[in-house]
Amino acid sequence: MADVKKVLVLPGDGIGPEVMTQVRRIMAWLEDAGKVKFEVTEGLLGGAAIDATGGPMPEETLTAAKASDAVLLGAVGGPKWDDLPFDIKPERGLLGIRKELGLFANLRPAVVFDALAEASTLKLDIVKGLDIMIVRELTGGIYFGQPRGIETLPDGTRKGLNSLVYTTPEITRIGKVAMDLAMKRGKRVCSVDKANVLECTVLWREEMIKLQQEQYPEIDLTHMYVDNASMQLVRNPKQFDVMVTTNMFGDILSDCAAMLTGSLGMLPSASLGDADAQGKRYALYEPVHGSAPDIAGQNLANPLATILSFTMMLRYSFDMMAEADLIEQAIQNVLNAGIRTGDIMQEGATKVGTVEMGDAVLKEMDALAKG
Ligand code: IPM
Ligand code: MG
């Protein structure tokens, strides 16, 4: 009997639903192969939820997420909801579910596939073979710090305020995630902060040093100011193995790292909570790209980032390494064969749509499974 895995699927907005359809086909393939049984629930988040329920994060979605082994999200947001009040924008749904599930660790790998190295705007030798992991703190920092808001002062002028706050347990737990990951990779962690200006990140740096000294003697820990880190990412990205940083710095640096790989359309992410006594942890997987409303519904979107987010789910939530390897190998073969969606199109390659990219990956999975 195959194991039953409960997955909550949140297609979201824009290209979310169509890329998710391709992942559902891959899930069906794994089931047909007898590898696993998925119990899939579909839910609403972001704009889709606003339209149906009036708010971006329905209680039902949260309950379903908590009852699932893992959540797979497409993308949220779009111009249709841009003028809504701040508190009910689609993005609040995403931030809300991260916070409610305690998904403090955001893993954003930036891997350059050989076949795509030339699609990068950087020179080939700078990016070829790149494999870095950005670990972004996701439920704290300036995104959630109090006090916050916009107020009118007695003289009639206005003041906008956000607070950068981190406590030692918040810093230590994200540091551990980064160092544990590094132990399985190149054993190098670069912690990114702004300790020359911001006290909060002076504490961040001190706690990272303490953690390394007390628990990770084998880790080579270095520190970088965020402005320098952004420069180093485009100057010589291969100097990094694992980077660990705050919520906002991670938001910015991960977009930058994404472009090293040639396209946002290739990058997956995992957001993980703490493991409970039984080892179960909440987890949400989503592509780094947005909802791309300009190309939605036209069979133009690249489904690979969402498919790769699903393989992260297989690895981090279900311990299904062989299946994750198989899918990733299939993707590599497809790219090596010159099959491309528009975002990664190169001269001489074959341009395909969302569905055809799904077809191609499934066909390669068939071929690999037959040996
Ligand atoms: C991301 C996005 C989100 C963030 C937005 C949509 C709230 O940019 O996941 O990187 O800032 O975290
Ligand atoms: Mg971002």
CSV table of N, CA, C and O in Angstrom, one decimal, residues 58-172:
chain,number,residue,atom,x,y,z
A,58,PRO,N,-9.0,33.0,3.9
A,58,PRO,CA,-10.1,32.4,4.5
A,58,PRO,C,-9.7,31.5,5.7
A,58,PRO,O,-8.7,30.8,5.5
A,59,GLU,N,-10.5,31.5,6.7
A,59,GLU,CA,-10.3,30.6,7.8
A,59,GLU,C,-10.2,29.1,7.4
A,59,GLU,O,-9.4,28.3,7.8
A,60,GLU,N,-11.1,28.8,6.4
A,60,GLU,CA,-11.1,27.4,5.8
A,60,GLU,C,-9.8,27.0,5.3
A,60,GLU,O,-9.3,25.9,5.4
A,61,THR,N,-9.1,27.9,4.6
A,61,THR,CA,-7.8,27.7,4.0
A,61,THR,C,-6.8,27.3,5.1
A,61,THR,O,-6.0,26.4,5.0
A,62,LEU,N,-6.8,28.1,6.2
A,62,LEU,CA,-5.9,28.0,7.3
A,62,LEU,C,-6.1,26.6,7.9
A,62,LEU,O,-5.2,25.9,8.2
A,63,THR,N,-7.4,26.3,8.2
A,63,THR,CA,-7.7,25.0,8.8
A,63,THR,C,-7.2,23.8,7.9
A,63,THR,O,-6.6,22.9,8.4
A,64,ALA,N,-7.5,24.0,6.6
A,64,ALA,CA,-7.1,22.9,5.7
A,64,ALA,C,-5.5,22.8,5.7
A,64,ALA,O,-5.0,21.7,5.6
A,65,ALA,N,-4.9,24.0,5.7
A,65,ALA,CA,-3.4,23.9,5.7
A,65,ALA,C,-2.9,23.2,6.9
A,65,ALA,O,-1.9,22.4,6.8
A,66,LYS,N,-3.5,23.5,8.1
A,66,LYS,CA,-3.0,22.8,9.3
A,66,LYS,C,-3.3,21.3,9.3
A,66,LYS,O,-2.6,20.6,10.0
A,67,ALA,N,-4.3,20.9,8.6
A,67,ALA,CA,-4.6,19.5,8.5
A,67,ALA,C,-3.8,18.8,7.4
A,67,ALA,O,-4.0,17.5,7.3
A,68,SER,N,-3.0,19.5,6.7
A,68,SER,CA,-2.3,18.8,5.6
A,68,SER,C,-0.9,18.5,6.0
A,68,SER,O,-0.3,19.1,6.9
A,69,ASP,N,-0.3,17.6,5.2
A,69,ASP,CA,1.2,17.3,5.4
A,69,ASP,C,2.0,18.4,4.7
A,69,ASP,O,3.2,18.6,5.2
A,70,ALA,N,1.5,19.0,3.7
A,70,ALA,CA,2.2,20.1,3.0
A,70,ALA,C,1.3,20.9,2.1
A,70,ALA,O,0.2,20.4,1.7
A,71,VAL,N,1.7,22.1,1.9
A,71,VAL,CA,0.9,23.0,1.1
A,71,VAL,C,1.7,23.4,-0.2
A,71,VAL,O,2.9,23.7,-0.1
A,72,LEU,N,1.0,23.4,-1.3
A,72,LEU,CA,1.6,23.9,-2.6
A,72,LEU,C,0.9,25.1,-3.1
A,72,LEU,O,-0.3,25.0,-3.3
A,73,LEU,N,1.6,26.2,-3.3
A,73,LEU,CA,1.0,27.4,-3.7
A,73,LEU,C,1.4,27.8,-5.1
A,73,LEU,O,2.6,27.7,-5.4
A,74,GLY,N,0.5,28.3,-5.9
A,74,GLY,CA,0.9,28.9,-7.2
A,74,GLY,C,1.5,30.3,-7.1
A,74,GLY,O,2.7,30.4,-6.9
A,75,ALA,N,0.6,31.3,-7.1
A,75,ALA,CA,1.1,32.6,-7.0
A,75,ALA,C,-0.1,33.5,-6.6
A,75,ALA,O,-1.2,33.1,-6.9
A,76,VAL,N,0.1,34.6,-5.9
A,76,VAL,CA,-1.0,35.5,-5.6
A,76,VAL,C,-0.8,36.9,-6.0
A,76,VAL,O,0.4,37.4,-6.2
A,77,GLY,N,-1.9,37.6,-6.3
A,77,GLY,CA,-1.8,39.0,-6.6
A,77,GLY,C,-2.1,39.3,-8.1
A,77,GLY,O,-2.2,38.4,-8.9
A,78,GLY,N,-2.3,40.6,-8.3
A,78,GLY,CA,-2.6,41.1,-9.7
A,78,GLY,C,-3.3,42.5,-9.6
A,78,GLY,O,-3.7,42.9,-8.6
A,79,PRO,N,-3.3,43.1,-10.8
A,79,PRO,CA,-3.7,44.5,-10.8
A,79,PRO,C,-5.2,44.7,-10.4
A,79,PRO,O,-5.5,45.7,-9.8
A,80,LYS,N,-5.9,43.7,-10.6
A,80,LYS,CA,-7.4,43.7,-10.2
A,80,LYS,C,-7.5,44.1,-8.7
A,80,LYS,O,-8.5,44.7,-8.3
A,81,TRP,N,-6.6,43.6,-7.9
A,81,TRP,CA,-6.8,43.8,-6.4
A,81,TRP,C,-5.8,44.9,-5.9
A,81,TRP,O,-5.7,45.1,-4.7
A,82,ASP,N,-5.1,45.6,-6.8
A,82,ASP,CA,-4.0,46.5,-6.3
A,82,ASP,C,-4.6,47.7,-5.5
A,82,ASP,O,-3.9,48.2,-4.7
A,83,ASP,N,-5.8,48.1,-5.8
A,83,ASP,CA,-6.3,49.3,-5.2
A,83,ASP,C,-7.1,49.0,-3.9
A,83,ASP,O,-7.7,49.9,-3.3
A,84,LEU,N,-7.1,47.8,-3.5
A,84,LEU,CA,-7.8,47.4,-2.3
A,84,LEU,C,-7.1,48.0,-1.1
A,84,LEU,O,-5.9,48.2,-1.1
A,85,PRO,N,-7.8,48.2,0.1
A,85,PRO,CA,-7.1,48.6,1.3
A,85,PRO,C,-6.0,47.6,1.7
A,85,PRO,O,-6.1,46.4,1.4
A,86,PHE,N,-4.9,48.1,2.2
A,86,PHE,CA,-3.7,47.4,2.5
A,86,PHE,C,-4.0,46.1,3.2
A,86,PHE,O,-3.4,45.0,2.9
A,87,ASP,N,-4.9,46.1,4.2
A,87,ASP,CA,-5.2,44.9,5.0
A,87,ASP,C,-5.8,43.8,4.3
A,87,ASP,O,-5.8,42.6,4.8
A,88,ILE,N,-6.5,44.0,3.2
A,88,ILE,CA,-7.1,42.9,2.5
A,88,ILE,C,-6.5,42.7,1.1
A,88,ILE,O,-7.1,42.0,0.2
A,89,LYS,N,-5.3,43.2,0.8
A,89,LYS,CA,-4.6,42.9,-0.4
A,89,LYS,C,-4.3,41.4,-0.5
A,89,LYS,O,-4.0,40.8,0.5
A,90,PRO,N,-4.1,40.8,-1.7
A,90,PRO,CA,-3.7,39.4,-1.8
A,90,PRO,C,-2.5,39.1,-1.1
A,90,PRO,O,-2.4,38.0,-0.5
A,91,GLU,N,-1.5,40.0,-1.1
A,91,GLU,CA,-0.2,39.7,-0.4
A,91,GLU,C,-0.4,39.5,1.1
A,91,GLU,O,0.4,38.7,1.7
A,92,ARG,N,-1.4,40.1,1.7
A,92,ARG,CA,-1.7,39.8,3.1
A,92,ARG,C,-2.0,38.4,3.3
A,92,ARG,O,-1.8,37.8,4.4
A,93,GLY,N,-2.6,37.7,2.3
A,93,GLY,CA,-3.0,36.3,2.4
A,93,GLY,C,-1.7,35.5,2.5
A,93,GLY,O,-1.6,34.6,3.4
A,94,LEU,N,-0.7,35.8,1.7
A,94,LEU,CA,0.5,35.1,1.7
A,94,LEU,C,1.3,35.3,3.0
A,94,LEU,O,1.8,34.4,3.7
A,95,LEU,N,1.4,36.6,3.4
A,95,LEU,CA,2.1,36.9,4.7
A,95,LEU,C,1.4,36.3,5.9
A,95,LEU,O,2.0,35.8,6.8
A,96,GLY,N,0.0,36.3,5.8
A,96,GLY,CA,-0.8,35.7,6.8
A,96,GLY,C,-0.6,34.2,7.0
A,96,GLY,O,-0.4,33.7,8.1
A,97,ILE,N,-0.6,33.5,5.9
A,97,ILE,CA,-0.4,32.0,6.0
A,97,ILE,C,1.0,31.7,6.5
A,97,ILE,O,1.2,30.8,7.3
A,98,ARG,N,2.0,32.4,6.1
A,98,ARG,CA,3.4,32.2,6.6
A,98,ARG,C,3.4,32.4,8.1
A,98,ARG,O,3.9,31.6,8.8
A,99,LYS,N,2.8,33.5,8.6
A,99,LYS,CA,2.8,33.8,10.0
A,99,LYS,C,2.0,32.8,10.8
A,99,LYS,O,2.4,32.3,11.8
A,100,GLU,N,0.8,32.5,10.3
A,100,GLU,CA,-0.1,31.6,11.0
A,100,GLU,C,0.4,30.2,11.2
A,100,GLU,O,0.2,29.5,12.2
A,101,LEU,N,1.1,29.7,10.2
A,101,LEU,CA,1.7,28.4,10.2
A,101,LEU,C,3.1,28.4,10.8
A,101,LEU,O,3.7,27.4,11.0
A,102,GLY,N,3.6,29.6,11.1
A,102,GLY,CA,4.9,29.6,11.7
A,102,GLY,C,6.1,29.2,10.8
A,102,GLY,O,7.0,28.6,11.2
A,103,LEU,N,5.9,29.6,9.5
A,103,LEU,CA,6.9,29.1,8.5
A,103,LEU,C,8.1,30.1,8.5
A,103,LEU,O,8.2,31.0,7.6
A,104,PHE,N,8.9,30.0,9.5
A,104,PHE,CA,10.0,31.0,9.7
A,104,PHE,C,11.2,30.8,8.8
A,104,PHE,O,12.0,31.7,8.6
A,105,ALA,N,11.3,29.6,8.1
A,105,ALA,CA,12.5,29.3,7.4
A,105,ALA,C,12.2,29.2,5.9
A,105,ALA,O,11.5,28.3,5.4
A,106,ASN,N,12.7,30.2,5.1
A,106,ASN,CA,12.4,30.2,3.7
A,106,ASN,C,13.7,29.8,2.9
A,106,ASN,O,14.7,30.5,3.0
A,107,LEU,N,13.6,28.7,2.2
A,107,LEU,CA,14.7,28.2,1.5
A,107,LEU,C,14.6,28.5,0.0
A,107,LEU,O,13.6,28.1,-0.6
A,108,ARG,N,15.5,29.3,-0.5
A,108,ARG,CA,15.4,29.7,-1.9
A,108,ARG,C,16.7,29.4,-2.6
A,108,ARG,O,17.7,30.1,-2.6
A,109,PRO,N,16.7,28.2,-3.2
A,109,PRO,CA,17.9,27.8,-3.9
A,109,PRO,C,18.0,28.5,-5.2
A,109,PRO,O,17.0,28.8,-5.9
A,110,ALA,N,19.2,28.9,-5.6
A,110,ALA,CA,19.5,29.4,-7.0
A,110,ALA,C,20.5,28.5,-7.7
A,110,ALA,O,21.7,28.5,-7.3
A,111,VAL,N,19.9,27.7,-8.5
A,111,VAL,CA,20.7,26.7,-9.2
A,111,VAL,C,20.7,27.0,-10.7
A,111,VAL,O,19.6,27.3,-11.3
A,112,VAL,N,21.9,27.0,-11.4
A,112,VAL,CA,21.9,27.2,-12.8
A,112,VAL,C,22.0,25.9,-13.5
A,112,VAL,O,23.0,25.2,-13.4
A,113,PHE,N,21.0,25.6,-14.3
A,113,PHE,CA,21.0,24.4,-15.1
A,113,PHE,C,22.0,24.7,-16.3
A,113,PHE,O,22.0,25.7,-16.9
A,114,ASP,N,22.8,23.7,-16.6
A,114,ASP,CA,23.8,23.9,-17.6
A,114,ASP,C,23.2,24.4,-18.9
A,114,ASP,O,23.8,25.3,-19.5
A,115,ALA,N,22.1,23.8,-19.3
A,115,ALA,CA,21.5,24.2,-20.6
A,115,ALA,C,21.0,25.6,-20.6
A,115,ALA,O,20.8,26.2,-21.6
A,116,LEU,N,20.9,26.2,-19.4
A,116,LEU,CA,20.3,27.6,-19.3
A,116,LEU,C,21.4,28.6,-19.0
A,116,LEU,O,21.1,29.8,-18.9
A,117,ALA,N,22.6,28.2,-18.8
A,117,ALA,CA,23.7,29.1,-18.3
A,117,ALA,C,23.8,30.3,-19.2
A,117,ALA,O,24.0,31.4,-18.8
A,118,GLU,N,23.5,30.1,-20.5
A,118,GLU,CA,23.6,31.2,-21.4
A,118,GLU,C,22.5,32.2,-21.4
A,118,GLU,O,22.5,33.3,-21.9
A,119,ALA,N,21.4,31.7,-20.7
A,119,ALA,CA,20.2,32.6,-20.6
A,119,ALA,C,20.4,33.7,-19.6
A,119,ALA,O,19.7,34.7,-19.5
A,120,SER,N,21.4,33.5,-18.7
A,120,SER,CA,21.7,34.5,-17.7
A,120,SER,C,22.2,35.8,-18.4
A,120,SER,O,22.8,35.8,-19.4
A,121,THR,N,21.9,36.9,-17.7
A,121,THR,CA,22.4,38.2,-18.2
A,121,THR,C,23.9,38.4,-17.9
A,121,THR,O,24.6,39.3,-18.3
A,122,LEU,N,24.4,37.5,-17.0
A,122,LEU,CA,25.8,37.5,-16.6
A,122,LEU,C,26.6,36.6,-17.5
A,122,LEU,O,26.1,35.7,-18.2
A,123,LYS,N,27.9,36.8,-17.5
A,123,LYS,CA,28.8,36.0,-18.4
A,123,LYS,C,28.8,34.6,-17.9
A,123,LYS,O,28.7,34.2,-16.7
A,124,LEU,N,28.9,33.7,-18.9
A,124,LEU,CA,28.8,32.3,-18.7
A,124,LEU,C,29.6,31.7,-17.6
A,124,LEU,O,29.2,31.0,-16.7
A,125,ASP,N,30.9,32.1,-17.5
A,125,ASP,CA,31.8,31.5,-16.5
A,125,ASP,C,31.5,32.0,-15.1
A,125,ASP,O,31.8,31.4,-14.1
A,126,ILE,N,30.8,33.1,-15.0
A,126,ILE,CA,30.4,33.6,-13.7
A,126,ILE,C,29.2,32.7,-13.1
A,126,ILE,O,29.2,32.5,-11.9
A,127,VAL,N,28.3,32.3,-13.9
A,127,VAL,CA,27.2,31.6,-13.4
A,127,VAL,C,27.2,30.0,-13.7
A,127,VAL,O,26.4,29.3,-13.0
A,128,LYS,N,28.0,29.6,-14.6
A,128,LYS,CA,27.9,28.1,-14.9
A,128,LYS,C,28.2,27.3,-13.7
A,128,LYS,O,29.2,27.5,-13.0
A,129,GLY,N,27.3,26.3,-13.4
A,129,GLY,CA,27.6,25.5,-12.2
A,129,GLY,C,27.1,26.1,-10.9
A,129,GLY,O,27.3,25.5,-9.8
A,130,LEU,N,26.5,27.2,-10.9
A,130,LEU,CA,26.1,27.9,-9.7
A,130,LEU,C,25.1,27.1,-8.9
A,130,LEU,O,24.2,26.5,-9.5
A,131,ASP,N,25.3,27.0,-7.6
A,131,ASP,CA,24.4,26.2,-6.7
A,131,ASP,C,24.5,26.9,-5.4
A,131,ASP,O,25.3,26.5,-4.6
A,132,ILE,N,23.6,27.9,-5.1
A,132,ILE,CA,23.6,28.5,-3.8
A,132,ILE,C,22.3,28.3,-3.1
A,132,ILE,O,21.2,28.1,-3.8
A,133,MET,N,22.2,28.4,-1.8
A,133,MET,CA,21.0,28.3,-1.1
A,133,MET,C,20.8,29.6,-0.2
A,133,MET,O,21.7,29.8,0.7
A,134,ILE,N,19.8,30.4,-0.5
A,134,ILE,CA,19.5,31.5,0.4
A,134,ILE,C,18.5,31.1,1.4
A,134,ILE,O,17.4,30.6,1.1
A,135,VAL,N,18.8,31.3,2.7
A,135,VAL,CA,17.9,31.0,3.8
A,135,VAL,C,17.4,32.3,4.3
A,135,VAL,O,18.2,33.0,4.9
A,136,ARG,N,16.2,32.6,4.1
A,136,ARG,CA,15.6,33.8,4.5
A,136,ARG,C,14.7,33.6,5.7
A,136,ARG,O,13.8,32.8,5.7
A,137,GLU,N,14.9,34.5,6.7
A,137,GLU,CA,14.0,34.4,7.9
A,137,GLU,C,12.6,35.0,7.4
A,137,GLU,O,12.6,36.0,6.6
A,138,LEU,N,11.5,34.3,7.7
A,138,LEU,CA,10.2,34.7,7.0
A,138,LEU,C,9.1,35.1,7.9
A,138,LEU,O,8.1,35.6,7.4
A,139,THR,N,9.2,35.0,9.2
A,139,THR,CA,8.0,35.4,10.0
A,139,THR,C,8.4,36.5,11.0
A,139,THR,O,7.6,36.8,11.9
A,140,GLY,N,9.5,37.2,10.8
A,140,GLY,CA,9.9,38.2,11.8
A,140,GLY,C,10.5,39.4,11.0
A,140,GLY,O,10.1,39.7,9.9
A,141,GLY,N,11.3,40.2,11.7
A,141,GLY,CA,12.0,41.3,11.1
A,141,GLY,C,11.0,42.4,10.8
A,141,GLY,O,9.9,42.6,11.4
A,142,ILE,N,11.4,43.3,9.9
A,142,ILE,CA,10.6,44.5,9.6
A,142,ILE,C,9.3,44.2,9.0
A,142,ILE,O,8.4,45.0,9.0
A,143,TYR,N,9.1,43.0,8.4
A,143,TYR,CA,7.8,42.6,7.8
A,143,TYR,C,6.7,42.6,8.9
A,143,TYR,O,5.5,42.8,8.6
A,144,PHE,N,7.1,42.2,10.1
A,144,PHE,CA,6.0,42.0,11.1
A,144,PHE,C,6.2,42.8,12.4
A,144,PHE,O,5.4,42.8,13.3
A,145,GLY,N,7.4,43.5,12.5
A,145,GLY,CA,7.7,44.2,13.8
A,145,GLY,C,6.7,45.3,14.2
A,145,GLY,O,6.1,45.9,13.3
A,146,GLN,N,6.5,45.4,15.4
A,146,GLN,CA,5.6,46.5,16.0
A,146,GLN,C,6.5,47.5,16.7
A,146,GLN,O,7.5,47.1,17.3
A,147,PRO,N,6.1,48.8,16.8
A,147,PRO,CA,5.0,49.4,16.2
A,147,PRO,C,5.2,49.5,14.7
A,147,PRO,O,6.3,49.5,14.2
A,148,ARG,N,4.0,49.7,14.0
A,148,ARG,CA,4.0,50.0,12.6
A,148,ARG,C,2.8,50.8,12.2
A,148,ARG,O,1.8,50.9,12.9
A,149,GLY,N,2.9,51.4,11.1
A,149,GLY,CA,1.7,52.1,10.6
A,149,GLY,C,2.0,53.5,10.1
A,149,GLY,O,3.1,53.9,9.9
A,150,ILE,N,0.9,54.2,9.7
A,150,ILE,CA,1.1,55.6,9.2
A,150,ILE,C,0.2,56.5,10.2
A,150,ILE,O,-1.0,56.1,10.4
A,151,GLU,N,0.8,57.5,10.7
A,151,GLU,CA,0.0,58.4,11.6
A,151,GLU,C,0.1,59.8,11.2
A,151,GLU,O,1.1,60.2,10.6
A,152,THR,N,-0.9,60.6,11.6
A,152,THR,CA,-0.9,62.0,11.4
A,152,THR,C,-0.4,62.7,12.6
A,152,THR,O,-0.9,62.5,13.7
A,153,LEU,N,0.6,63.5,12.5
A,153,LEU,CA,1.2,64.2,13.7
A,153,LEU,C,0.4,65.5,14.0
A,153,LEU,O,-0.4,66.0,13.1
A,154,PRO,N,0.6,66.0,15.2
A,154,PRO,CA,-0.2,67.2,15.6
A,154,PRO,C,-0.1,68.4,14.6
A,154,PRO,O,-1.0,69.1,14.4
A,155,ASP,N,1.1,68.5,13.9
A,155,ASP,CA,1.2,69.6,13.0
A,155,ASP,C,0.7,69.3,11.6
A,155,ASP,O,0.8,70.1,10.7
A,156,GLY,N,0.0,68.2,11.5
A,156,GLY,CA,-0.7,67.9,10.2
A,156,GLY,C,0.2,67.1,9.3
A,156,GLY,O,-0.3,66.5,8.3
A,157,THR,N,1.5,67.0,9.5
A,157,THR,CA,2.3,66.1,8.7
A,157,THR,C,2.1,64.7,9.1
A,157,THR,O,1.5,64.4,10.1
A,158,ARG,N,2.6,63.8,8.2
A,158,ARG,CA,2.3,62.4,8.5
A,158,ARG,C,3.6,61.6,8.7
A,158,ARG,O,4.7,62.0,8.2
A,159,LYS,N,3.5,60.5,9.5
A,159,LYS,CA,4.7,59.7,9.8
A,159,LYS,C,4.4,58.3,9.4
A,159,LYS,O,3.4,57.7,9.8
A,160,GLY,N,5.3,57.6,8.7
A,160,GLY,CA,5.2,56.2,8.4
A,160,GLY,C,6.3,55.5,9.2
A,160,GLY,O,7.4,55.9,9.3
A,161,LEU,N,5.9,54.3,9.8
A,161,LEU,CA,6.8,53.7,10.7
A,161,LEU,C,6.7,52.1,10.6
A,161,LEU,O,5.6,51.6,10.5
A,162,ASN,N,7.9,51.5,10.5
A,162,ASN,CA,8.0,50.1,10.6
A,162,ASN,C,9.2,49.8,11.5
A,162,ASN,O,10.1,50.6,11.6
A,163,SER,N,9.1,48.6,12.1
A,163,SER,CA,10.2,48.3,13.1
A,163,SER,C,10.9,47.0,12.8
A,163,SER,O,10.3,46.0,12.5
A,164,LEU,N,12.2,47.1,12.9
A,164,LEU,CA,13.0,45.9,12.6
A,164,LEU,C,13.3,45.3,14.0
A,164,LEU,O,14.0,45.8,14.8
A,165,VAL,N,12.7,44.1,14.2
A,165,VAL,CA,12.8,43.4,15.5
A,165,VAL,C,13.2,42.0,15.3
A,165,VAL,O,12.6,41.3,14.5
A,166,TYR,N,14.3,41.5,16.0
A,166,TYR,CA,14.6,40.1,16.1
A,166,TYR,C,15.0,39.8,17.6
A,166,TYR,O,15.7,40.5,18.2
A,167,THR,N,14.5,38.6,18.1
A,167,THR,CA,14.9,38.2,19.4
A,167,THR,C,15.9,37.1,19.2
A,167,THR,O,16.0,36.5,18.1
A,168,THR,N,16.6,36.7,20.3
A,168,THR,CA,17.7,35.7,20.1
A,168,THR,C,17.1,34.3,19.7
A,168,THR,O,17.7,33.7,18.8
A,169,PRO,N,15.9,33.9,20.2
A,169,PRO,CA,15.4,32.6,19.7
A,169,PRO,C,15.1,32.6,18.2
A,169,PRO,O,15.3,31.6,17.5
A,170,GLU,N,14.6,33.7,17.7
A,170,GLU,CA,14.3,33.9,16.3
A,170,GLU,C,15.6,33.8,15.4
A,170,GLU,O,15.6,33.2,14.4
A,171,ILE,N,16.6,34.4,15.9
A,171,ILE,CA,17.9,34.4,15.2
A,171,ILE,C,18.5,33.0,15.2
A,171,ILE,O,18.9,32.4,14.2
A,172,THR,N,18.5,32.4,16.4
A,172,THR,CA,19.1,31.1,16.5
A,172,THR,C,18.4,30.0,15.7
A,172,THR,O,19.1,29.2,15.0
